JSON list of C-alpha atoms in Angstrom, two decimals:
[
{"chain": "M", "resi": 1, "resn": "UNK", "atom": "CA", "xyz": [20.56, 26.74, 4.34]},
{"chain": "M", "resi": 2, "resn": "UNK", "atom": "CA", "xyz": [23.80, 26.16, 3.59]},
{"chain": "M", "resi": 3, "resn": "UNK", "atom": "CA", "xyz": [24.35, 23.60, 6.04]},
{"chain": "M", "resi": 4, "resn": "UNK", "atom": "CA", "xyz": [21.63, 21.58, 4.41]},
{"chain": "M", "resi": 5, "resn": "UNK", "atom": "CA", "xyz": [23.22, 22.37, 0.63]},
{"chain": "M", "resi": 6, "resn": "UNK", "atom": "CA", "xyz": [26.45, 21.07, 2.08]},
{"chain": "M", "resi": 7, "resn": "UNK", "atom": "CA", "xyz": [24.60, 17.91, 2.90]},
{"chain": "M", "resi": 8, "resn": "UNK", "atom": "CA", "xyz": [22.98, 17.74, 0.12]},
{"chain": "M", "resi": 9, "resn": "UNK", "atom": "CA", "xyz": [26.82, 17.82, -1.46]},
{"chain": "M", "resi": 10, "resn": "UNK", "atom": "CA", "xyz": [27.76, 14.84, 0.51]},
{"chain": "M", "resi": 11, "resn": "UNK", "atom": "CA", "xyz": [24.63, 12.73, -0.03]},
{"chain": "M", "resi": 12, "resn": "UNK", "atom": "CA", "xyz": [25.08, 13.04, -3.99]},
{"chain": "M", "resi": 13, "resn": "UNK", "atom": "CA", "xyz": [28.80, 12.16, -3.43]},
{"chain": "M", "resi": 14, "resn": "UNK", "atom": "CA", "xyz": [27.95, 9.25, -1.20]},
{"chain": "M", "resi": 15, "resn": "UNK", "atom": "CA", "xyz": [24.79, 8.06, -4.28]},
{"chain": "M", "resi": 16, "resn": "UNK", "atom": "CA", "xyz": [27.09, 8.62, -7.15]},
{"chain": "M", "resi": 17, "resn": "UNK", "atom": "CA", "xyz": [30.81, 7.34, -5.73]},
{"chain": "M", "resi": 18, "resn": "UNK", "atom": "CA", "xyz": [32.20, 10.56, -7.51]},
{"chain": "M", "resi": 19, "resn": "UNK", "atom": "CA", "xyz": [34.05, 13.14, -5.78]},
{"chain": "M", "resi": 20, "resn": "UNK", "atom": "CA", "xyz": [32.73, 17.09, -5.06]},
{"chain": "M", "resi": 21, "resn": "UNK", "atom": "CA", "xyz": [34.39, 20.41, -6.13]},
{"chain": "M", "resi": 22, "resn": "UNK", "atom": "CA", "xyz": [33.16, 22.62, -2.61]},
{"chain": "M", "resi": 23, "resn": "UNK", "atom": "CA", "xyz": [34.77, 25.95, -4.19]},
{"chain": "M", "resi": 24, "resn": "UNK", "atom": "CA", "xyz": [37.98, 27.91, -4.18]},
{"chain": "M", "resi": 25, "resn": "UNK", "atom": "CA", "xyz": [40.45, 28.61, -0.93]},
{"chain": "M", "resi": 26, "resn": "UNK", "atom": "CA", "xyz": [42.41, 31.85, -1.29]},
{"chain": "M", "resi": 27, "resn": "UNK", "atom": "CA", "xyz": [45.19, 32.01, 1.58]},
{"chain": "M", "resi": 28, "resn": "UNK", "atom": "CA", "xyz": [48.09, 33.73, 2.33]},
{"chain": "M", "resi": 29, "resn": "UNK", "atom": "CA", "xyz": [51.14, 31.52, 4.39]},
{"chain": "M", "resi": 30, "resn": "UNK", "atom": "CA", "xyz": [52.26, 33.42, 6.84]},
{"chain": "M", "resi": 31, "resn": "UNK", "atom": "CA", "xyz": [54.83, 31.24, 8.77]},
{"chain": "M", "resi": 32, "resn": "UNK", "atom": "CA", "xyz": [55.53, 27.79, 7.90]},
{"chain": "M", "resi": 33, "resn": "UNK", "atom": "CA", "xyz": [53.04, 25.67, 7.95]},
{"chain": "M", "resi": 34, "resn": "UNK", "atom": "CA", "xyz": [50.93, 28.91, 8.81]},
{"chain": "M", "resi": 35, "resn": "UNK", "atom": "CA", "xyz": [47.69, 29.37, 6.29]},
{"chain": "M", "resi": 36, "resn": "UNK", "atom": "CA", "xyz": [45.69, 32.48, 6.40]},
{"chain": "M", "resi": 37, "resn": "UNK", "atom": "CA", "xyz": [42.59, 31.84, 5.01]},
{"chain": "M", "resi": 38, "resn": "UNK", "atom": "CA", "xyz": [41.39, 35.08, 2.61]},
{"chain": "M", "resi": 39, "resn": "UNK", "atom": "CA", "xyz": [38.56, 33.52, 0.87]},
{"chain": "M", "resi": 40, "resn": "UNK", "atom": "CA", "xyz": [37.01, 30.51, 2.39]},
{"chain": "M", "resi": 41, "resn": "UNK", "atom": "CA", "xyz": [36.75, 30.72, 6.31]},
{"chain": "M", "resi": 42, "resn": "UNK", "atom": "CA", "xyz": [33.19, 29.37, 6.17]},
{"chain": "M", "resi": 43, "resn": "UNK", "atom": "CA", "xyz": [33.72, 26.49, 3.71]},
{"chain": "M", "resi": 44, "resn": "UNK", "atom": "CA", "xyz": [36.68, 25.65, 6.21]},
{"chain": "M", "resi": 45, "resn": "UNK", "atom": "CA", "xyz": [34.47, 25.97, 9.38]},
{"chain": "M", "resi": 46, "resn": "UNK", "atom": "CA", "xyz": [31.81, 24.29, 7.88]},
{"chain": "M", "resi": 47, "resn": "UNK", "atom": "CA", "xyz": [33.87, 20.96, 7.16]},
{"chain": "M", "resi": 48, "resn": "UNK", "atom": "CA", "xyz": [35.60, 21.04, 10.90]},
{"chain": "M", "resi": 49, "resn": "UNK", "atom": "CA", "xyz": [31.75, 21.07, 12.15]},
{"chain": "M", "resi": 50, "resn": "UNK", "atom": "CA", "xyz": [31.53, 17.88, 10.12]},
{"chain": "M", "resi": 51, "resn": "UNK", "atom": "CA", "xyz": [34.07, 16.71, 11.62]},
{"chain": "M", "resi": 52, "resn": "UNK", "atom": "CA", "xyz": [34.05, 16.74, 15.18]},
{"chain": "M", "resi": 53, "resn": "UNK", "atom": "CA", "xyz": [30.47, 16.06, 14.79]},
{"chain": "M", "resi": 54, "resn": "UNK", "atom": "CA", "xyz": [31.53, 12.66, 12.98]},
{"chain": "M", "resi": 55, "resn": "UNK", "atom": "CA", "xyz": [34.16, 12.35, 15.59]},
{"chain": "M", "resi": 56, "resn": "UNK", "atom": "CA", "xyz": [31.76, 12.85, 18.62]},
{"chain": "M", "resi": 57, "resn": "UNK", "atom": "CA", "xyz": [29.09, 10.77, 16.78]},
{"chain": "M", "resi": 58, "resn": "UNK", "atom": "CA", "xyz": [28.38, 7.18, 18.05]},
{"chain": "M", "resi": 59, "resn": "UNK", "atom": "CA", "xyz": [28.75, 5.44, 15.17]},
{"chain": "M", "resi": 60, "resn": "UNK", "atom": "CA", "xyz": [32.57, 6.45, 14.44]},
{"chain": "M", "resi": 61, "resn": "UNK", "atom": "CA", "xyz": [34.82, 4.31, 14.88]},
{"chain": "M", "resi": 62, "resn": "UNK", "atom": "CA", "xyz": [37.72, 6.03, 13.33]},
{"chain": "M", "resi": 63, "resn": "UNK", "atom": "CA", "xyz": [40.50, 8.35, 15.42]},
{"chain": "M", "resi": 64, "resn": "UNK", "atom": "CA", "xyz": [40.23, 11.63, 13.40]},
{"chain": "M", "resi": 65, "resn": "UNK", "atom": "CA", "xyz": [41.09, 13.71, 16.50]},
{"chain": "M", "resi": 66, "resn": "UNK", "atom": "CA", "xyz": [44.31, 15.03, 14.13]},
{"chain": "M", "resi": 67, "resn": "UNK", "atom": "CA", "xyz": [42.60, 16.86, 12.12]},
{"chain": "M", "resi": 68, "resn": "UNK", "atom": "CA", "xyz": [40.76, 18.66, 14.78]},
{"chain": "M", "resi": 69, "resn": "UNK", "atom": "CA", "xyz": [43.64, 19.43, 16.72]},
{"chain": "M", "resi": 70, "resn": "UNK", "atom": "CA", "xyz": [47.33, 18.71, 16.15]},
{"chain": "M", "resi": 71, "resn": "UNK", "atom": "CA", "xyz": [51.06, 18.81, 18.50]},
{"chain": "M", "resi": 72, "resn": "UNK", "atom": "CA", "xyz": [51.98, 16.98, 21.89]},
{"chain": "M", "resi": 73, "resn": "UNK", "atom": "CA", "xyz": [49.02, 16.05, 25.03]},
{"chain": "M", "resi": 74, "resn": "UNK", "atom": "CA", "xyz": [49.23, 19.41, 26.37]},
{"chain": "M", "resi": 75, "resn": "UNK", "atom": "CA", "xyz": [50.45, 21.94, 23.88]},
{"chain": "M", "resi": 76, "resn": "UNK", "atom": "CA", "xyz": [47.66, 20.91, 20.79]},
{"chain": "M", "resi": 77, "resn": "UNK", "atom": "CA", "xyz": [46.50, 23.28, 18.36]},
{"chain": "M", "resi": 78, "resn": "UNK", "atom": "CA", "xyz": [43.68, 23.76, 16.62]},
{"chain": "M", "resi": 79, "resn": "UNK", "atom": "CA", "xyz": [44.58, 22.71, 13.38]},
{"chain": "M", "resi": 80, "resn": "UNK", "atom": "CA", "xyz": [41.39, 25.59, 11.87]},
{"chain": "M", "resi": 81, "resn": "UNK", "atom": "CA", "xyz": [42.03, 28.52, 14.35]},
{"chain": "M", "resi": 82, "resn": "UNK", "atom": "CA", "xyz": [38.96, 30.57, 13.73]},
{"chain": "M", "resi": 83, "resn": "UNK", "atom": "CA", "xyz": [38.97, 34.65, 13.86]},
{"chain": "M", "resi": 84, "resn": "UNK", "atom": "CA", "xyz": [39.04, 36.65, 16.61]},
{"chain": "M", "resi": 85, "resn": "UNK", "atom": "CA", "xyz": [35.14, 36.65, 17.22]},
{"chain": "M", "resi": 86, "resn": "UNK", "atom": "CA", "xyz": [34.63, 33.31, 17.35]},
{"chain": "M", "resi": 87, "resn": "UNK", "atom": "CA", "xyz": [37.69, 31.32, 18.07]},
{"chain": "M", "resi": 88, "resn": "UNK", "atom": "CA", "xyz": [37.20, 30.96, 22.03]},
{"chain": "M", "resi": 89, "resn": "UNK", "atom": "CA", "xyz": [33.63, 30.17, 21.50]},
{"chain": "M", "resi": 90, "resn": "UNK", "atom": "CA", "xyz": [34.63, 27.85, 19.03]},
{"chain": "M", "resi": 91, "resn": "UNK", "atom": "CA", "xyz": [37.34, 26.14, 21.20]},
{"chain": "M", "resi": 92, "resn": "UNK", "atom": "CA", "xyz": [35.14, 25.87, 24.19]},
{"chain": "M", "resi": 93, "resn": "UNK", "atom": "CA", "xyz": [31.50, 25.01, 22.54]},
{"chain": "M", "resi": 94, "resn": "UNK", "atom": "CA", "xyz": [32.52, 22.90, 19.65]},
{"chain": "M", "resi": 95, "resn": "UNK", "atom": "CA", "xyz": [35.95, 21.54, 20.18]},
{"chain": "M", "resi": 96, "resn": "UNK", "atom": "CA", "xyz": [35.85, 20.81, 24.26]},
{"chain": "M", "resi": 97, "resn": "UNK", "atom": "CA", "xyz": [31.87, 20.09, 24.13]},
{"chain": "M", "resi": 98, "resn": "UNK", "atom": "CA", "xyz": [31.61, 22.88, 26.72]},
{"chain": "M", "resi": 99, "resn": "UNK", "atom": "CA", "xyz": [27.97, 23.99, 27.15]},
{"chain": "M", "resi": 100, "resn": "UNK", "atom": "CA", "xyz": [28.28, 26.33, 29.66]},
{"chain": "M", "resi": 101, "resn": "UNK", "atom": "CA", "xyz": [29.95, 28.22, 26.71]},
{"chain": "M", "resi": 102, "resn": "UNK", "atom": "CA", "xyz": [26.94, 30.87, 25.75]},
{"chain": "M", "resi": 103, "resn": "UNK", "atom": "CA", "xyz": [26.48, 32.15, 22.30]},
{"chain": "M", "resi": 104, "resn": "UNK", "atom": "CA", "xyz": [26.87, 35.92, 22.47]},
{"chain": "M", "resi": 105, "resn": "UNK", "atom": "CA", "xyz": [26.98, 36.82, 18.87]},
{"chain": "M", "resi": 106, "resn": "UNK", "atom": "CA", "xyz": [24.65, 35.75, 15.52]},
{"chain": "M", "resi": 107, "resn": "UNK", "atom": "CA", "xyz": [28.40, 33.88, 14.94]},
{"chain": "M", "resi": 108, "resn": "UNK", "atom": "CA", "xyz": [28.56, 31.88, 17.73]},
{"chain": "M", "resi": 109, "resn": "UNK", "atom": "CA", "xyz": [24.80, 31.18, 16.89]},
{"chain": "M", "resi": 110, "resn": "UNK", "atom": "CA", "xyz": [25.35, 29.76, 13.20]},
{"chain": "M", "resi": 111, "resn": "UNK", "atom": "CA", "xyz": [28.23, 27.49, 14.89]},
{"chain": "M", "resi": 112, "resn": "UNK", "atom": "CA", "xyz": [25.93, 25.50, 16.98]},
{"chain": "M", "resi": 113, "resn": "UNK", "atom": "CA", "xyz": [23.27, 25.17, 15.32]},
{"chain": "M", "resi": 114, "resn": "UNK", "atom": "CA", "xyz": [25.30, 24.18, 12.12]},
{"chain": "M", "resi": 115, "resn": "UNK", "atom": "CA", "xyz": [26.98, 21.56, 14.47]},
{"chain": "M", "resi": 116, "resn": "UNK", "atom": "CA", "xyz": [23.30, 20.49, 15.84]},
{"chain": "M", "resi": 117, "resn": "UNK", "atom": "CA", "xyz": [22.43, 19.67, 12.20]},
{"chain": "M", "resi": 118, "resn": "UNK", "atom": "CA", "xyz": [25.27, 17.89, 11.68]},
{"chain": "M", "resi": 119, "resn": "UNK", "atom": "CA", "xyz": [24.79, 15.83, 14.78]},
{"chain": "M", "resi": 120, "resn": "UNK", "atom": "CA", "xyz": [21.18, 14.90, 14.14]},
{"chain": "M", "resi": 121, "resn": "UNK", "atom": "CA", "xyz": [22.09, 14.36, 10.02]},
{"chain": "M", "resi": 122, "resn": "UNK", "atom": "CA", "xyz": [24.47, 11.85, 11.50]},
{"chain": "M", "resi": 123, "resn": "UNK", "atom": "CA", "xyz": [22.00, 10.08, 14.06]},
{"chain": "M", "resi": 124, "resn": "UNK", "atom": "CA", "xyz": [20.08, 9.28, 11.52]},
{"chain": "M", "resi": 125, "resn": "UNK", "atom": "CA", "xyz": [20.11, 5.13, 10.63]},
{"chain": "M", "resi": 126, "resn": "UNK", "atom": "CA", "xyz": [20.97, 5.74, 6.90]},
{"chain": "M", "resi": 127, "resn": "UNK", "atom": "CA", "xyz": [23.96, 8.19, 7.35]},
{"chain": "M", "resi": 128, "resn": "UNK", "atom": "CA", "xyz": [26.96, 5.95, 8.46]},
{"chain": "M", "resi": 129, "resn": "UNK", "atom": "CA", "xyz": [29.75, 8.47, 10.01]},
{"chain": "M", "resi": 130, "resn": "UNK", "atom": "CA", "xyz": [32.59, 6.44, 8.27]},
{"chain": "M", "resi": 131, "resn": "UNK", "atom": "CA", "xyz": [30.77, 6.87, 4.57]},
{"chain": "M", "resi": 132, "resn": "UNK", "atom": "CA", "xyz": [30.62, 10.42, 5.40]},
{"chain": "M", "resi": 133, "resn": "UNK", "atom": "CA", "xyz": [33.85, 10.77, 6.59]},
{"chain": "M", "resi": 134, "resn": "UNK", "atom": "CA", "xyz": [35.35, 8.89, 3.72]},
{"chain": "M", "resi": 135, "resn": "UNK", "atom": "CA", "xyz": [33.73, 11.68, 1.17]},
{"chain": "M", "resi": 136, "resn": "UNK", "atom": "CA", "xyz": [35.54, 14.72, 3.10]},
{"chain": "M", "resi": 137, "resn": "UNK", "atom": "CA", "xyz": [38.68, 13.03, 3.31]},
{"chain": "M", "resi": 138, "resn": "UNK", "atom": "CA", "xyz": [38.98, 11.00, -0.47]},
{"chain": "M", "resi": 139, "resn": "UNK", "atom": "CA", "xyz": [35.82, 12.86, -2.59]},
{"chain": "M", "resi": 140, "resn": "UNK", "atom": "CA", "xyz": [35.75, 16.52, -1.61]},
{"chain": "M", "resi": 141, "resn": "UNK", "atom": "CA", "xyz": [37.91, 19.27, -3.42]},
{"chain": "M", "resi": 142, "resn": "UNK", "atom": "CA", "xyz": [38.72, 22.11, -3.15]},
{"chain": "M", "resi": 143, "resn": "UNK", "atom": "CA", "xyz": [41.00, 24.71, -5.25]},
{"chain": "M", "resi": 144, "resn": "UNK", "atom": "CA", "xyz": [43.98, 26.22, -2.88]},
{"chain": "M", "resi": 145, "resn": "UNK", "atom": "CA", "xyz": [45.26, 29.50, -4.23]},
{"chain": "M", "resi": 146, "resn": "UNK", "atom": "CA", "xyz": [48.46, 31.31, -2.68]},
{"chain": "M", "resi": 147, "resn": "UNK", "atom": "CA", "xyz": [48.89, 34.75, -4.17]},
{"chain": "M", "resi": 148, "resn": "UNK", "atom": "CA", "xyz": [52.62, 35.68, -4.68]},
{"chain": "M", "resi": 149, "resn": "UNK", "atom": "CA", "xyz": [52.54, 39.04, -2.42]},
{"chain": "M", "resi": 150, "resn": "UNK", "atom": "CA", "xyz": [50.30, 40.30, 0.18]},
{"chain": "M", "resi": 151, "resn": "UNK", "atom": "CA", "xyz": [49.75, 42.98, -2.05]},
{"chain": "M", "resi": 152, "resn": "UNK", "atom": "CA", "xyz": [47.60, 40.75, -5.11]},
{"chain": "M", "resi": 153, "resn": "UNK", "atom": "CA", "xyz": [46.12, 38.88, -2.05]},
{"chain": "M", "resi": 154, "resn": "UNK", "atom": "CA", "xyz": [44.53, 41.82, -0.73]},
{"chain": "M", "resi": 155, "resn": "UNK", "atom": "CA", "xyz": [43.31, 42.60, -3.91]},
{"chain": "M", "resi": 156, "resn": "UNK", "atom": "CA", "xyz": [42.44, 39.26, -4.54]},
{"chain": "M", "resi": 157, "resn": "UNK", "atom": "CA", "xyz": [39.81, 39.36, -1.13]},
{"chain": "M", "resi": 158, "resn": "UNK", "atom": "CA", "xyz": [38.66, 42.68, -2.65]},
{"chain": "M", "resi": 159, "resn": "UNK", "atom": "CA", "xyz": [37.41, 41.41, -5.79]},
{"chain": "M", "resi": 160, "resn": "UNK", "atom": "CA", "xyz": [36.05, 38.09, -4.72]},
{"chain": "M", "resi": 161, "resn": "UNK", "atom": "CA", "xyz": [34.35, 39.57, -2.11]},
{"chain": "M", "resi": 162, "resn": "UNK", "atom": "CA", "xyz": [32.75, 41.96, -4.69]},
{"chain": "M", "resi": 163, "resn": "UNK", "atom": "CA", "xyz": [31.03, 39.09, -6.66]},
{"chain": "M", "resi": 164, "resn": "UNK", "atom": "CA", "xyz": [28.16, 37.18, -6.27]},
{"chain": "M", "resi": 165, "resn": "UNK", "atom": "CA", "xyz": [26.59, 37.87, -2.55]},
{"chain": "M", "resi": 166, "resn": "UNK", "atom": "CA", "xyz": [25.53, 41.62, -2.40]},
{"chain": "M", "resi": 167, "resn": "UNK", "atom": "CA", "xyz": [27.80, 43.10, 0.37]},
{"chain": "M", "resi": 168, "resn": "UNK", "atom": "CA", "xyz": [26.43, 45.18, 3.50]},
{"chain": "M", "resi": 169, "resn": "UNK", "atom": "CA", "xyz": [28.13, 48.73, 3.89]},
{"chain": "M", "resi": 170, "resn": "UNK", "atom": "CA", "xyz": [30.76, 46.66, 6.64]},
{"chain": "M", "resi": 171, "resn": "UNK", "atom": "CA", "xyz": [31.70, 44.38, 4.88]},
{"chain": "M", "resi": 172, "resn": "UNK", "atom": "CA", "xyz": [32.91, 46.49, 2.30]},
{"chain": "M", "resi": 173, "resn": "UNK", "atom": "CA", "xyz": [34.30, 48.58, 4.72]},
{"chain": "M", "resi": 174, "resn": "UNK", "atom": "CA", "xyz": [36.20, 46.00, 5.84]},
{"chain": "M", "resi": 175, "resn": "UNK", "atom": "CA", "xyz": [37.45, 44.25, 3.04]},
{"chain": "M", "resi": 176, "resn": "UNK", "atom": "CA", "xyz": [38.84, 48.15, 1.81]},
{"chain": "M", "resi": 177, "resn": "UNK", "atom": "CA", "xyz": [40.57, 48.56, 5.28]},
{"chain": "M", "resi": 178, "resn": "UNK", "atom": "CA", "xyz": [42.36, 45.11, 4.46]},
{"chain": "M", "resi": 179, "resn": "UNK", "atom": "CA", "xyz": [43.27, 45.57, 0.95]},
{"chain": "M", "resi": 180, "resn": "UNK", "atom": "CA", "xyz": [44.64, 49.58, 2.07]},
{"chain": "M", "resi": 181, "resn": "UNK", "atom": "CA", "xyz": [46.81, 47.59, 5.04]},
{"chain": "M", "resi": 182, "resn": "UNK", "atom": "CA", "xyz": [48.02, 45.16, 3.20]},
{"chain": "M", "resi": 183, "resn": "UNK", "atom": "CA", "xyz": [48.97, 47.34, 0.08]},
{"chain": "M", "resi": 184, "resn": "UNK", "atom": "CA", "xyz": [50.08, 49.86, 2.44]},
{"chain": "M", "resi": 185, "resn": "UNK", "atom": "CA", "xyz": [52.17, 48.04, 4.61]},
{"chain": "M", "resi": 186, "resn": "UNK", "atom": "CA", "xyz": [50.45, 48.05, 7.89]},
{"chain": "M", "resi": 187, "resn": "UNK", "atom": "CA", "xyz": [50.37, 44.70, 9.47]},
{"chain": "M", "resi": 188, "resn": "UNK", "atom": "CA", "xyz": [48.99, 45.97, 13.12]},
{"chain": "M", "resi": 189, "resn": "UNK", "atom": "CA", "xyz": [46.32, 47.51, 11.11]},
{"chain": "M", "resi": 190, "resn": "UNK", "atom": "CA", "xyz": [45.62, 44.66, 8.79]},
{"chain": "M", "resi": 191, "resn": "UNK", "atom": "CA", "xyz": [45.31, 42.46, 12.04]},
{"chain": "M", "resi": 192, "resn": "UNK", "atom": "CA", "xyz": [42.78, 44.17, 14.12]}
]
């Protein structure tokens, strides 16, 4: 579903030649250059699907592979390094086109079949990959927010996750464990 609302998105960016506020990024830099993403893994996620599906689609014709992956032949990155529980699947299924890569987990699951309905949204004669592509790079926004401390963006995760979507017992779980590492001091902890 929210594949197809993120479609939707692009389509009435595309029909009305205005741009498209996609929601709020709440990170934390780590290292230069180094973003962790807080609040708005899945928005990110979602877009790279777009992407290498626009840059594995037939009809591109532009060289985007930068901002799938960036560095030197040999020592790329990815430039959206998923978590833990996805990012090999992610790297081998969706990045390197690797099918003998076998979803495992209801994760790995959303990530292909969000990338299959990206590929067949593109195949179809009236969606033009550049058009598309144009509208992530030039018409969608998005707000980036970098807390001061690790200590307000813990709490910031805490209370955003606490609105709107009804959490399950783990989630909350987990977003406690992160806010009590990160106010706490305990990086190892806040990491696993």
């Amino acid at each position: 579903r929210q594949v197809g609302d993120f479609i939707d998105d692009i389509e009435r960016a595309i029909q009305s030649g205005g741009s498209h506020f996609t929601g709020t990024i709440v990170g934390n830099k780590t290292r230069e250059f180094v973003l962790e993403v807080i609040d708005g893994q899945q928005r990110l996620t979602t877009t790279m699907l777009l992407l290498k599906s626009i840059q594995d689609s037939k009809s591109n014709t532009a060289k985007i592979g930068h901002l799938i992956r960036r560095g030197n032949a040999g020592n790329e990155r990815l430039v959206l390094k998923p978590n833990r529980e996805v990012e090999s699947f992610y790297r081998r299924r969706i990045i390197e086109n690797d099918d003998s890569a076998t979803p495992e987990v209801a994760s790995h699951h959303s990530l292909v079949d969000a990338k299959a309905l990206f590929d067949e949204w593109l195949m179809k004669d009236e969606v033009d990959a550049s058009i598309v592509l144009n509208v992530l790079l030039d018409k969608l926004f998005f707000i980036l927010f970098l807390p001061p401390s690790d200590n307000e963006a813990g709490l910031m995760f805490e209370v955003i996750n606490n609105r709107g979507k009804s959490l399950s017992q783990l989630e909350k779980i987990k977003n406690y464990l992160i806010y009590f590492a990160t106010v706490n001091r305990k990086h190892s902890l806040r990491d696993e």
